[in-house]
Coordinates of C-alpha atoms and ligand atoms in Angstrom, one line a residue:
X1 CA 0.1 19.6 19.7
X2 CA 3.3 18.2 20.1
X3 CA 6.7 20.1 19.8
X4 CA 9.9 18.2 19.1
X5 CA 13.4 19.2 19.9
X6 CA 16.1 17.0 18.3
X7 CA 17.6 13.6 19.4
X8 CA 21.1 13.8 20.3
X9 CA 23.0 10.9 22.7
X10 CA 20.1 9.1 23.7
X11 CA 18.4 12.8 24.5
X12 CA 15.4 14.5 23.2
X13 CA 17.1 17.9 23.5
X14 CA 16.7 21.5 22.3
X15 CA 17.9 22.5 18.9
X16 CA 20.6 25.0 19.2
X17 CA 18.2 27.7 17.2
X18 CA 14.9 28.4 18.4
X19 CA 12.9 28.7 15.3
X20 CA 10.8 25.7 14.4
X21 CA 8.5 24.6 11.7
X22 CA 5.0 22.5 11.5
X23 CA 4.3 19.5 10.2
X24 CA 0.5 19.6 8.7
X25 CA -2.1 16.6 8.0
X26 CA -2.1 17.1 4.1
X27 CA -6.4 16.4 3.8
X28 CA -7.2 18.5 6.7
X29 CA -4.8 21.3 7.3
X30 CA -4.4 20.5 11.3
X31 CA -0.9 21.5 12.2
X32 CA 0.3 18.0 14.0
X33 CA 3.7 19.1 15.9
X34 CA 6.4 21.5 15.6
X35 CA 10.3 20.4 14.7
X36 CA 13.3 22.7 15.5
X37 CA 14.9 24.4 12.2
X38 CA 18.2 22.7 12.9
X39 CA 21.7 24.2 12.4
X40 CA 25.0 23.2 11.3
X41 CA 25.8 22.8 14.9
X42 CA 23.1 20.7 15.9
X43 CA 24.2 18.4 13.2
X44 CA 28.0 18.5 14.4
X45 CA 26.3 17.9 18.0
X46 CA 24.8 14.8 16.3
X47 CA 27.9 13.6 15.0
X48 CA 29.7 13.6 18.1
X49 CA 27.9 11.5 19.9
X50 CA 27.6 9.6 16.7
X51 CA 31.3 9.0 16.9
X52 CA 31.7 8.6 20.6
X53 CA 29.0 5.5 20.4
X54 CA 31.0 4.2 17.7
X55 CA 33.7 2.1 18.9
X56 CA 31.3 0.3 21.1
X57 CA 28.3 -0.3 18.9
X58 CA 30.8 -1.7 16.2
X59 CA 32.3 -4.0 18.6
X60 CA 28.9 -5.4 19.6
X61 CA 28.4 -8.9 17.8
X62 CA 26.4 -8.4 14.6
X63 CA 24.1 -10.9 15.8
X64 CA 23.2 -8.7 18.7
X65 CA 22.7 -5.8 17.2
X66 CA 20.1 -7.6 14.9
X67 CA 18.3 -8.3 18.0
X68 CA 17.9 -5.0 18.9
X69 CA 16.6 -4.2 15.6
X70 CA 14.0 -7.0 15.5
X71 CA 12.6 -5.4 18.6
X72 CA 12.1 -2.9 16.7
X73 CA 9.8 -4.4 13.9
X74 CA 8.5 -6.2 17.1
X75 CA 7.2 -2.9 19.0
X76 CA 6.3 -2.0 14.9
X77 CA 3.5 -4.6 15.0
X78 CA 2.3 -4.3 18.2
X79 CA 1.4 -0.3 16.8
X80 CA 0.8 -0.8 13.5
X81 CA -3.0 0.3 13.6
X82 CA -1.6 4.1 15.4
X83 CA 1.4 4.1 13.2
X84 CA -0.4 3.4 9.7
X85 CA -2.7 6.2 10.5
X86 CA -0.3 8.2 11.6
X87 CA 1.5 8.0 8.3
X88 CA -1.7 8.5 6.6
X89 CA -2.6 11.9 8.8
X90 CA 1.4 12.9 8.0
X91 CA 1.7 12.2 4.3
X92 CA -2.0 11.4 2.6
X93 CA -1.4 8.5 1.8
X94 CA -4.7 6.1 2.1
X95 CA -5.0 4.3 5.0
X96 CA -4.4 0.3 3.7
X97 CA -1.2 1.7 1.9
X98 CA -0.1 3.5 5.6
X99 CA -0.4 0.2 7.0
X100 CA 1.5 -0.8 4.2
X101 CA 4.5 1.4 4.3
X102 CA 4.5 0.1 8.6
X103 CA 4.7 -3.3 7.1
X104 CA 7.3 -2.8 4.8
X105 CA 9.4 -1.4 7.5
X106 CA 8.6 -4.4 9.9
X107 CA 9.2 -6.8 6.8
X108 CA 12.9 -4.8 6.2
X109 CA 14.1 -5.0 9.7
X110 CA 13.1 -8.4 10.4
X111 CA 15.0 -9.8 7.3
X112 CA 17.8 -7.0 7.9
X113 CA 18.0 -8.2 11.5
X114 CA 18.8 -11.7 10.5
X115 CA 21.9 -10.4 8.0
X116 CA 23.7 -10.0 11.6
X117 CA 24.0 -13.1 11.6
X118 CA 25.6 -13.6 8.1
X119 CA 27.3 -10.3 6.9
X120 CA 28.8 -12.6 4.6
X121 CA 32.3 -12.7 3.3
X122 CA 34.4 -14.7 0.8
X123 CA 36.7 -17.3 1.2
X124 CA 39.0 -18.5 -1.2
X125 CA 42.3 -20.9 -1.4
X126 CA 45.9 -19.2 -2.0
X127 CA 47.7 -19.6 -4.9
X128 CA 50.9 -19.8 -1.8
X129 CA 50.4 -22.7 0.7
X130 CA 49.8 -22.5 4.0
X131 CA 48.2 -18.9 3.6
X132 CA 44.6 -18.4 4.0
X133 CA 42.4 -15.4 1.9
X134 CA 39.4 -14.0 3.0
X135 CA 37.5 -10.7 3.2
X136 CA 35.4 -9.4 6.6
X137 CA 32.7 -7.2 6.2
X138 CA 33.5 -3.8 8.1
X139 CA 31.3 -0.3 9.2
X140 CA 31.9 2.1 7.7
X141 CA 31.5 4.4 10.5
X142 CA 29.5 7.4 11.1
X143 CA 27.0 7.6 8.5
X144 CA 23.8 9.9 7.2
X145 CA 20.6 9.1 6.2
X146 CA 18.7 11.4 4.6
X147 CA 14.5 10.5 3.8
X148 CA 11.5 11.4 1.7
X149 CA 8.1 12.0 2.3
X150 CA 6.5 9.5 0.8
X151 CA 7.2 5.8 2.2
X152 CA 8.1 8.3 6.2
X153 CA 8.5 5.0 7.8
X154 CA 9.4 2.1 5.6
X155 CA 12.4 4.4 3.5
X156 CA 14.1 5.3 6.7
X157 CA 13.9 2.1 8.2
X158 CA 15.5 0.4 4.9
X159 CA 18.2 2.7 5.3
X160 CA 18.6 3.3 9.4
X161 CA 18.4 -0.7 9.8
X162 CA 20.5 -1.9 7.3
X163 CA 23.3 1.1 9.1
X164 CA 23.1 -0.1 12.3
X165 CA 23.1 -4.2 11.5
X166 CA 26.2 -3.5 9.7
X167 CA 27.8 -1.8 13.4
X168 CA 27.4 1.6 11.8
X169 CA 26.3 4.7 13.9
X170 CA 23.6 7.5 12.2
X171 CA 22.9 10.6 11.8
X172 CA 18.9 10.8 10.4
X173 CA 17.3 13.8 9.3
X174 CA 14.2 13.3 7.8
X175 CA 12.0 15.0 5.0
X176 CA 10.6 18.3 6.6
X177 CA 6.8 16.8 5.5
X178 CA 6.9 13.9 7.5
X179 CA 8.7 14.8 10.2
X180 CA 6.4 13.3 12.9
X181 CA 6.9 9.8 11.6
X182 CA 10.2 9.9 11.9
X183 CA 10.1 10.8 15.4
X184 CA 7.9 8.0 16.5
X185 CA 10.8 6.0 14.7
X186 CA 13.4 7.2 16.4
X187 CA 11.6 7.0 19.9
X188 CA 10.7 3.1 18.8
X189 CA 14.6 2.3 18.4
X190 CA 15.1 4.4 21.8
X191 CA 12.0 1.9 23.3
X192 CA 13.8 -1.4 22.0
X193 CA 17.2 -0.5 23.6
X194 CA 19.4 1.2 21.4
X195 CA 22.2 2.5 23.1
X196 CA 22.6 5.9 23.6
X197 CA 24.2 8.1 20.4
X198 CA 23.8 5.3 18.2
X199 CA 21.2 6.8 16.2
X200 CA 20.7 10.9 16.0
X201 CA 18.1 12.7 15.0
X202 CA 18.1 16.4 13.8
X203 CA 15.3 18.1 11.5
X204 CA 15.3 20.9 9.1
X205 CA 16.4 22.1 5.4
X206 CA 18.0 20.4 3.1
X207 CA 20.5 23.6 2.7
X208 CA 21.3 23.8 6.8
X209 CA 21.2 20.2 7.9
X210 CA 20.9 18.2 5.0
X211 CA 24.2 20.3 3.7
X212 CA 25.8 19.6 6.8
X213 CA 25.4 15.6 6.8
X214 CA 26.9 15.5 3.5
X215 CA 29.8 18.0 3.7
X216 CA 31.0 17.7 7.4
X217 CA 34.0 14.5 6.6
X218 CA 33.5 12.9 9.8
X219 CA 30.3 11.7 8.2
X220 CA 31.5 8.8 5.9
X221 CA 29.1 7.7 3.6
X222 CA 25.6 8.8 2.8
X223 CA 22.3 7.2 2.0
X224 CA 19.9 9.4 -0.1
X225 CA 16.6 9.5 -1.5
X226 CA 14.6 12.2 -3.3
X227 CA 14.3 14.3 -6.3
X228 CA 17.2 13.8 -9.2
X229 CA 18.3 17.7 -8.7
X230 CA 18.8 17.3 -5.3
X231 CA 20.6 13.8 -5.7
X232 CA 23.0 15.6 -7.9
X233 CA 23.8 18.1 -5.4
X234 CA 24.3 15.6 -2.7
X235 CA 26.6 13.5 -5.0
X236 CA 28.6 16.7 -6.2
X237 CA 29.4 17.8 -2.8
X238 CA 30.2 14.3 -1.2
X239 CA 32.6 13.8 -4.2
X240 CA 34.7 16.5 -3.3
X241 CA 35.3 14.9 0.3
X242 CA 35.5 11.3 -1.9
X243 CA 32.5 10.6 0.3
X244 CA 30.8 7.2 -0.7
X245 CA 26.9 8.5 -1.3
X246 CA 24.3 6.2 -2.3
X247 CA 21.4 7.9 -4.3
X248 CA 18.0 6.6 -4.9
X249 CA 16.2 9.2 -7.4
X250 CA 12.8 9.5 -9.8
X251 CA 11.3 7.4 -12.0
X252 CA 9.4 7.3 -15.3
X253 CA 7.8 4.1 -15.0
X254 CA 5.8 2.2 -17.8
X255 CA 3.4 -0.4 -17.7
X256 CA 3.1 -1.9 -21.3
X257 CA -0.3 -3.9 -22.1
X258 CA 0.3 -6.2 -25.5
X259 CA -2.6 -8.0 -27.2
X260 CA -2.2 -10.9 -26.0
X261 CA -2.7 -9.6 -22.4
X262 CA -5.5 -10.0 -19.8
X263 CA -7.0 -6.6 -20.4
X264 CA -9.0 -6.1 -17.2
X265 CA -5.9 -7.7 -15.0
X266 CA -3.7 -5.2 -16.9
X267 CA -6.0 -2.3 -16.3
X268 CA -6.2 -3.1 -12.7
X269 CA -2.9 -3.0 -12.4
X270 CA -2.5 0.3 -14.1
X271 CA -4.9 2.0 -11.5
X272 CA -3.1 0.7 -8.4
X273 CA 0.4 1.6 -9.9
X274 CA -0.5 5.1 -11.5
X275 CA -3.5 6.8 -9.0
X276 CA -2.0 4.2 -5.8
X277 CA 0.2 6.9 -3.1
X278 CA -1.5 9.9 -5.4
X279 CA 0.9 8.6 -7.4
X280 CA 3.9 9.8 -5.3
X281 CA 6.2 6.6 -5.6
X282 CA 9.5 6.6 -7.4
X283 CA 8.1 3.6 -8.5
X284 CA 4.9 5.2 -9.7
X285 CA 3.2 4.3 -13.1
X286 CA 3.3 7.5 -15.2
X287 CA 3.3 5.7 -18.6
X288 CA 0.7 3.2 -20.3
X289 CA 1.8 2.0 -23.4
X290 CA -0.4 0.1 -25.6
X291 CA -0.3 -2.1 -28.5
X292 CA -2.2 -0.3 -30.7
X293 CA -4.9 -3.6 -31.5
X294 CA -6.0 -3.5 -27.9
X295 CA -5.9 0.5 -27.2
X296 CA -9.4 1.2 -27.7
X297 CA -10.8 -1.0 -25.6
X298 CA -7.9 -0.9 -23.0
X299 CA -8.4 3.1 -23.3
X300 CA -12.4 2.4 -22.8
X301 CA -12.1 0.4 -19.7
X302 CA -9.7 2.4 -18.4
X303 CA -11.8 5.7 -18.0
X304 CA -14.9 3.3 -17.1
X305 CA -12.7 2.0 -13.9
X306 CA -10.9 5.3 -13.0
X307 CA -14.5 7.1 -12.8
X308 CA -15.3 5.0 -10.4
X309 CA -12.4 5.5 -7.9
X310 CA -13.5 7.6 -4.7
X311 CA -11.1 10.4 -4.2
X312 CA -11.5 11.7 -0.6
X313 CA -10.5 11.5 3.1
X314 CA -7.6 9.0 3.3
X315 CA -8.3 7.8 6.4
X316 CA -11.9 6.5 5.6
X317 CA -11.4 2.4 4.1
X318 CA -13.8 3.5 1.2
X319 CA -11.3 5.6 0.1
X320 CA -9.0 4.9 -3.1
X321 CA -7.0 8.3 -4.1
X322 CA -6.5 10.9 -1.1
X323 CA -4.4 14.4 -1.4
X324 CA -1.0 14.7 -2.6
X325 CA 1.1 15.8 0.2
X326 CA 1.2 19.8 0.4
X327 CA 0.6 22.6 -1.6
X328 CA 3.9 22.7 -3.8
X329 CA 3.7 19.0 -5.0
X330 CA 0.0 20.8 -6.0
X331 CA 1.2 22.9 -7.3
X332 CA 3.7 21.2 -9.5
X333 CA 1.5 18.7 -10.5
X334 CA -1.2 21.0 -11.4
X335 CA 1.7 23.0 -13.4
X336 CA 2.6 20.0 -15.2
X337 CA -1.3 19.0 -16.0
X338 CA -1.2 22.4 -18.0
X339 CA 2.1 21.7 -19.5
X340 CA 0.2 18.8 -21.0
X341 CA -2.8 20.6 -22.4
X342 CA -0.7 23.4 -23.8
X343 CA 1.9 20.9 -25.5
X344 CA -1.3 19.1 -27.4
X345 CA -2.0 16.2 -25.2
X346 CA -5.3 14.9 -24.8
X347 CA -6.9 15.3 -21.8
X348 CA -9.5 12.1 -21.3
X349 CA -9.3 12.8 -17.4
X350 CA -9.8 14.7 -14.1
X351 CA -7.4 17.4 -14.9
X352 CA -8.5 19.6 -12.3
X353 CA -8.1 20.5 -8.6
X354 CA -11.0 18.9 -6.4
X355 CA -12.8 22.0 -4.5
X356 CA -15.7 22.1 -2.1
X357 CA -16.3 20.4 1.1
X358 CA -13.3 18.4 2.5
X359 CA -11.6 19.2 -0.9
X360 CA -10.7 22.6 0.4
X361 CA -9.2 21.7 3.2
X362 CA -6.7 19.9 1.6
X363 CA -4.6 19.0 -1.8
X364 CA -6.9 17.1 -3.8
X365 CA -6.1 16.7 -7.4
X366 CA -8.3 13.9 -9.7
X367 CA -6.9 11.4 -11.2
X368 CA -5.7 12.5 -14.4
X369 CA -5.0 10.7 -17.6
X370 CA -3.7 12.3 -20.9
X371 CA -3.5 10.5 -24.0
X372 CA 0.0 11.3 -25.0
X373 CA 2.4 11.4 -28.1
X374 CA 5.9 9.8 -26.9
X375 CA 8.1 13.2 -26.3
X376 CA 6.0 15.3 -24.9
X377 CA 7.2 16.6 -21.8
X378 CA 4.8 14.8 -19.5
X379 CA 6.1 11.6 -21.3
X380 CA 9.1 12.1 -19.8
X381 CA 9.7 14.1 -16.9
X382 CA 8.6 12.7 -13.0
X383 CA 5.6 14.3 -12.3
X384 CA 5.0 12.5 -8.6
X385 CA 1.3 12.7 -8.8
X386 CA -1.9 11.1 -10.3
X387 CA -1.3 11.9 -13.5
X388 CA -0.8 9.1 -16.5
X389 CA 0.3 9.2 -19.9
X390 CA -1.4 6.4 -22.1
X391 CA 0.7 6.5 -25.4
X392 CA -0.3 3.9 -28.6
X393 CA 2.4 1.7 -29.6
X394 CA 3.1 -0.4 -33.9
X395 CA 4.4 -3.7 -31.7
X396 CA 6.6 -4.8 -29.3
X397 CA 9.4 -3.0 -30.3
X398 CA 7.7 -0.1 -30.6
X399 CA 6.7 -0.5 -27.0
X400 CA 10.2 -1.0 -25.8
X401 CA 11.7 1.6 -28.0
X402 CA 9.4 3.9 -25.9
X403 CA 9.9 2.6 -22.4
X404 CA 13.7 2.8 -22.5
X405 CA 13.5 6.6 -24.2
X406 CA 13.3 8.5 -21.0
X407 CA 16.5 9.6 -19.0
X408 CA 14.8 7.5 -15.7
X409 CA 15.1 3.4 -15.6
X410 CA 13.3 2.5 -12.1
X411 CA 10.7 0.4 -12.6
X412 CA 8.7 -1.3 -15.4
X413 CA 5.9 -3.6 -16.2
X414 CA 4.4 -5.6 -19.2
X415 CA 0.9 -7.4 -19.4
X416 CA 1.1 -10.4 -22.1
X417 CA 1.0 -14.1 -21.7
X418 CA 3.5 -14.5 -24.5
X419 CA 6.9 -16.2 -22.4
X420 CA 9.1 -15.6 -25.3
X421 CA 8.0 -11.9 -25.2
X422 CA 7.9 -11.9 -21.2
X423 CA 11.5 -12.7 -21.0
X424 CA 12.4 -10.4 -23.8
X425 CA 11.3 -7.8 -21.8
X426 CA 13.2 -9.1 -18.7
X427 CA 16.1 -8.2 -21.2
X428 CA 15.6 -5.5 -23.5
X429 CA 13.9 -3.2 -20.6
X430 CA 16.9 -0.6 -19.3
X431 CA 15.5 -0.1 -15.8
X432 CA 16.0 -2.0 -12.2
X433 CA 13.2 -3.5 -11.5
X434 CA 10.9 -5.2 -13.9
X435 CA 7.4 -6.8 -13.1
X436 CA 5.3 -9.6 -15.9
X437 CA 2.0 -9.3 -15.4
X438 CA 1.6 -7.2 -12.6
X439 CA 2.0 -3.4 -11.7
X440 CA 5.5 -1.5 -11.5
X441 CA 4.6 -0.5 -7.6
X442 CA 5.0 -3.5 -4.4
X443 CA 8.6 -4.4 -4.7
X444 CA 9.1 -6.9 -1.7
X445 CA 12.3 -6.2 0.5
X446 CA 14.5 -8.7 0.5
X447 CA 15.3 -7.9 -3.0
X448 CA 17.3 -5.3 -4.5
X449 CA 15.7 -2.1 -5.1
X450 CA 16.6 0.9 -7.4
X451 CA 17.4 1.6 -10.8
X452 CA 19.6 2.6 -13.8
X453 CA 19.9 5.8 -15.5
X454 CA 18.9 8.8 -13.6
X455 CA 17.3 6.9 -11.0
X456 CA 20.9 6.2 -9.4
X457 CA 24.2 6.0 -9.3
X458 CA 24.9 2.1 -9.4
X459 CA 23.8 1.0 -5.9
X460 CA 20.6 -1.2 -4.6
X461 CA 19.0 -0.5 -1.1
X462 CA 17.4 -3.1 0.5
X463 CA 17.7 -7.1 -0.4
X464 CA 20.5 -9.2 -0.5
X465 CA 22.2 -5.6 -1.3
X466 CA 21.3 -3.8 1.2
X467 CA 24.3 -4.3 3.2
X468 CA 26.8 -3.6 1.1
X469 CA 25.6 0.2 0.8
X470 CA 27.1 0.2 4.6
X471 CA 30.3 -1.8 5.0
X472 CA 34.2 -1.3 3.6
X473 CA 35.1 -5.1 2.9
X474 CA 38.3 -5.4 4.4
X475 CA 40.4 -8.1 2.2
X476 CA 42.5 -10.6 4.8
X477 CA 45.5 -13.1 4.1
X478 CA 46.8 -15.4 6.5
X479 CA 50.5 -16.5 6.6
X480 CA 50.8 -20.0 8.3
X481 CA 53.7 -21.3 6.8
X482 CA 56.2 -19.5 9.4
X483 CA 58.3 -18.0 6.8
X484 CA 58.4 -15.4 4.2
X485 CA 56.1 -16.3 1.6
X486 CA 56.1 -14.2 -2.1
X487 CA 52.9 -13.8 -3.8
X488 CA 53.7 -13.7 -7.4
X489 CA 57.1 -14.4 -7.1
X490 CA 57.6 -17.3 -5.1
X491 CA 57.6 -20.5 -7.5
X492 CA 56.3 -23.8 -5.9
Ligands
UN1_501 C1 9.6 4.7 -3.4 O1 8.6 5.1 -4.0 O2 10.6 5.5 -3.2 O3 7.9 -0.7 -4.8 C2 9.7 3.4 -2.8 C3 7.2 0.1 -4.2 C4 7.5 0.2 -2.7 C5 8.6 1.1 -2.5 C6 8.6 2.5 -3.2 N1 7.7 -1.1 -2.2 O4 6.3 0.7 -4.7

C-alpha cells in the first residue's frame, strides 16, 4: 500500500502532522494508500513556494507554458488504460466512463494548452489620436483549487491547467475520496517538467486545509467544486478577504421527452444520464418529465430497459451501474429513497441496497426510479445517486414550468423533433447547459460549462471561458503623440 506525504516545492515531503487517512476502492473495501491529514501550516508551506515560483513561472511565455501542459495530456494517453482503472478502483465509477473522465482531462489540457498561444485581448482605436487602447491578459497570482470526487482527474485538470496556462501558480487539495488520483496527477505534471513550486499539493479536511486555501489572502482567487452548502461557505469567507472564488455547485437536471420524440432514443438517453456515474454528476439526470400522451409507454419501456442494466463490479466491461462512492453518499441516498416513499411517491424501482456476494463489500444501491408529483422533495433537492423522478406533464409549458421550478439550473435536455419547440427550449430553459435530443451528461470541453441559479455564482470553467476564471485583464493606453493628450476634455 502506498502512503503519501504532501507535495511542496517540487518535494514529496512529510505533512507537518502525523496523522493520515485512507483512501478505499468503493466496490471492494481494499484500503489503496494513506494521505497526511494536512494542517494550516502545511498549506501556508504550500503557499510559499507557491509564491516564490511565481515571478518566474509568470514570466515564462504563455506559449511555453502550454507546452508543458500538453506533455501532460501526452504522458495522459500513453496511461490511460492504468489511470482509467485507477479512477474506477478510487471512485466506482465504471470502467468506459474512468477512461472517460482520463480523456476528458487529455481533451482539456490539449485545447487549454493551445490558449497559450492566444490569451486573447482587445484592441480598440482611441477616441484621442495617436494613442493606442488595449487590454493584456494577466495571472492572477497564487491561486487554489479545490476538487470533488467524482470526475478525480478530469475536474482538477479543467481547473489546475487552465491556472497554470494563464502563468498562475497552485495550491491543489483534492477531495479526501479520491485522493490517489490526484497524486498520480500531480506526479504526471512533476514527470512533464513543471518547475519546482509551481503546483502544490496538500490533502485533508475541508475545515483544516480547504479553510486555509480560501482564508489565507496570499491565496488570490479560488476555484471550487462541490456540494451548494459547502460553496456557500467557501464564497462567504473568500468575500470577506474580497477574494475572487469561482463556484461550480449541484444540479437538478431534467430530461423532458414530448410526443413527438423518438421514444426509445429518449429512453436511452435517460438511462445513460440518470443510472451513468451512479448518478453522481452535477450534471446527472434526476428528473424525467413527460408529456403526458407518451408517459405510459415511455414509463413501460423505461422499467423494461433499466431491468436489464447489470449492477456489479465496475471494473468488469459488462458492467453498467457500479457502487456509489462510500458509505455516506449511501447513506444519503438511501435516506432520500425513504424520503420519497414516506412523502407518497411511487416507487416503480430498485429502491433498495444491493446485499450478498460482491454487494457487501461495497456501496451498491439499484437503480431507482419513483414516479413523482412535482414538489416533492426528491423533485427538487440533489440527490447524487441513481435515483430518478419521472413526473407527467399537460404540454410543453407544463414541462418547462416544471424544469425551471427548482432552485438548481445546470443542465437540461428535451427529446422532440419539433425545431420550433427545440429552440424554444434553447430559450425558455433557465439552466447553463441545454442538450436537443440527447442526454443532460457529455458536455465536450472547449465549451463553457456550469450553470445559473444555485449551481454558481456567474462564472464558466472550461471552454472559451475557461481562462478568464484565472486572469486580472489589465486595460493599457498608449500615448504617441509626444504631448499631453486629455481624454474627454481634449476637443479635436
Ligand atoms: C460534473 O459532474 O461535475 O457533462 C462534471 C458531463 C461531464 C462533466 C460533469 N463532461 O457530464
Amino acid at each position: 500500500m502506498e502512503q503519501y506525504g504532501i507535495y511542496i516545492d517540487g518535494k514529496w515531503i512529510k505533512s507537518t502532522h502525523s496523522e493520515t487517512f485512507e483512501t478505499k476502492n468503493p466496490t471492494t473495501g481494499e484500503i489503496l494508500a494513506t494521505f497526511p491529514k494536512g494542517t494550516k501550516e502545511d498549506v501556508r508551506m504550500a503557499i510559499e513556494a507557491a509564491e516564490k515560483a511565481l515571478p518566474k513561472w509568470r514570466r515564462t511565455p504563455a506559449p511555453k507554458r502550454g507546452e508543458i501542459i500538453l506533455r501532460v495530456a501526452q504522458l495522459m494517453r500513453e496511461r490511460k488504460e492504468g489511470l482509467g482503472a485507477l479512477v474506477t478502483k478510487e471512485m466506482g465509477k465504471v470502467i468506459v466512463e474512468g477512461k472517460g473522465d482520463v480523456q476528458e482531462a487529455i481533451d482539456f489540457l490539449e485545447y487549454i494548452a493551445g490558449e497559450g498561444r492566444r490569451l486573447l485581448g482587445e484592441t480598440t482605436p482611441s477616441e484621442l489620436p495617436n494613442k493606442f487602447c488595449m487590454t493584456v491578459r494577466q495571472p492572477i497570482g497564487v491561486v487554489g483549487c479545490i476538487t470533488p470526487w467524482n470526475f478525480p482527474i478530469a475536474i482538477p485538470c479543467w481547473k489546475i491547467g487552465a491556472a497554470l496556462v494563464a502563468g498562475n501558480t497552485v495550491v491543489f487539495k483534492p477531495s479526501g475520496l479520491t485522493p490517489l488520483c490526484a497524486a498520480k496527477l500531480v506526479e504526471l505534471f512533476e514527470e512533464a517538467g513543471l518547475p519546482q513550486g509551481v503546483l502544490n499539493f496538500v490533502t485533508g479536511s475541508g475545515a483544516v486545509v480547504g479553510q486555509e486555501i480560501v482564508e489565507n489572502p496570499k491565496i488570490r482567487a479560488i476555484s471550487f467544486t462541490g456540494g451548494v452548502q459547502s460553496g456557500i461557505d467557501v464564497y462567504s469567507r473568500a468575500a470577506k478577504l474580497l477574494k475572487p472564488a469561482h463556484l461550480e455547485l449541484g444540479g437538478k437536471n431534467p430530461q423532458i421527452i414530448m410526443e413527438d420524440a423518438n421514444i426509445e432514443l429518449a429512453i436511452e438517453g435517460v438511462l445513460f444520464g440518470a443510472f451513468g456515474t451512479a448518478g453522481q454528476r452535477c450534471t446527472a439526470t434526476s428528473r424525467l418529465i413527460v408529456q403526458r400522451d407518451v408517459y405510459d409507454i415511455a414509463l413501460e419501456r423505461l422499467l423494461e430497459r433499466t431491468q436489464a442494466l447489470k449492477i456489479g463490479d465496475p471494473l468488469d466491461p459488462e458492467t453498467h451501474v457500479g457502487p456509489v462512492i462510500s458509505e455516506d453518499q449511501e447513506k444519503k441516498v438511501l435516506n432520500y429513497i425513504q424520503i420519497g416513499i414516506d412523502e407518497g411517491a411511487k416507487l416503480l424501482h430498485g429502491g433498495k441496497k444491493l446485499r450478498g456476494g460482491l454487494y457487501d463489500k461495497g456501496f451498491f444501491i439499484e437503480p431507482t426510479i419513483f414516479e413523482a408529483e412535482h414538489g416533492m422533495r426528491i423533485t427538487k433537492e440533489e440527490i447524487f445517486g441513481p435515483v430518478l423522478a419521472v413526473i407527467k406533464a399537460n404540454d410543453y409549458e407544463d414541462a418547462v414550468r416544471i424544469a425551471n421550478d427548482v432552485d438548481y439550473g445546470l443542465s437540461s435536455s428535451i427529446y422532440t423533433k419539433d425545431v420550433v419547440r427545440a429552440f424554444r427550449a434553447i430559450e425558455d430553459l433557465e439552466v447553463g447547459i441545454t442538450y436537443i435530443n440527447a442526454p443532460t451528461i457529455g458536455a465536450e470541453v472547449h465549451l463553457p460549462f456550469g450553470g445559473v441559479k444555485n449551481t454558481g455564482n456567474g462564472g464558466r470553467e472550461a471552454g472559451t471561458t475557461a481562462i478568464d476564471e484565472f486572469t486580472e485583464i489589465k486595460t493599457v493606453f498608449i500615448d504617441y503623440s509626444n504631448r499631453l493628450q486629455k481624454a474627454q476634455i481634449d476637443e479635436q
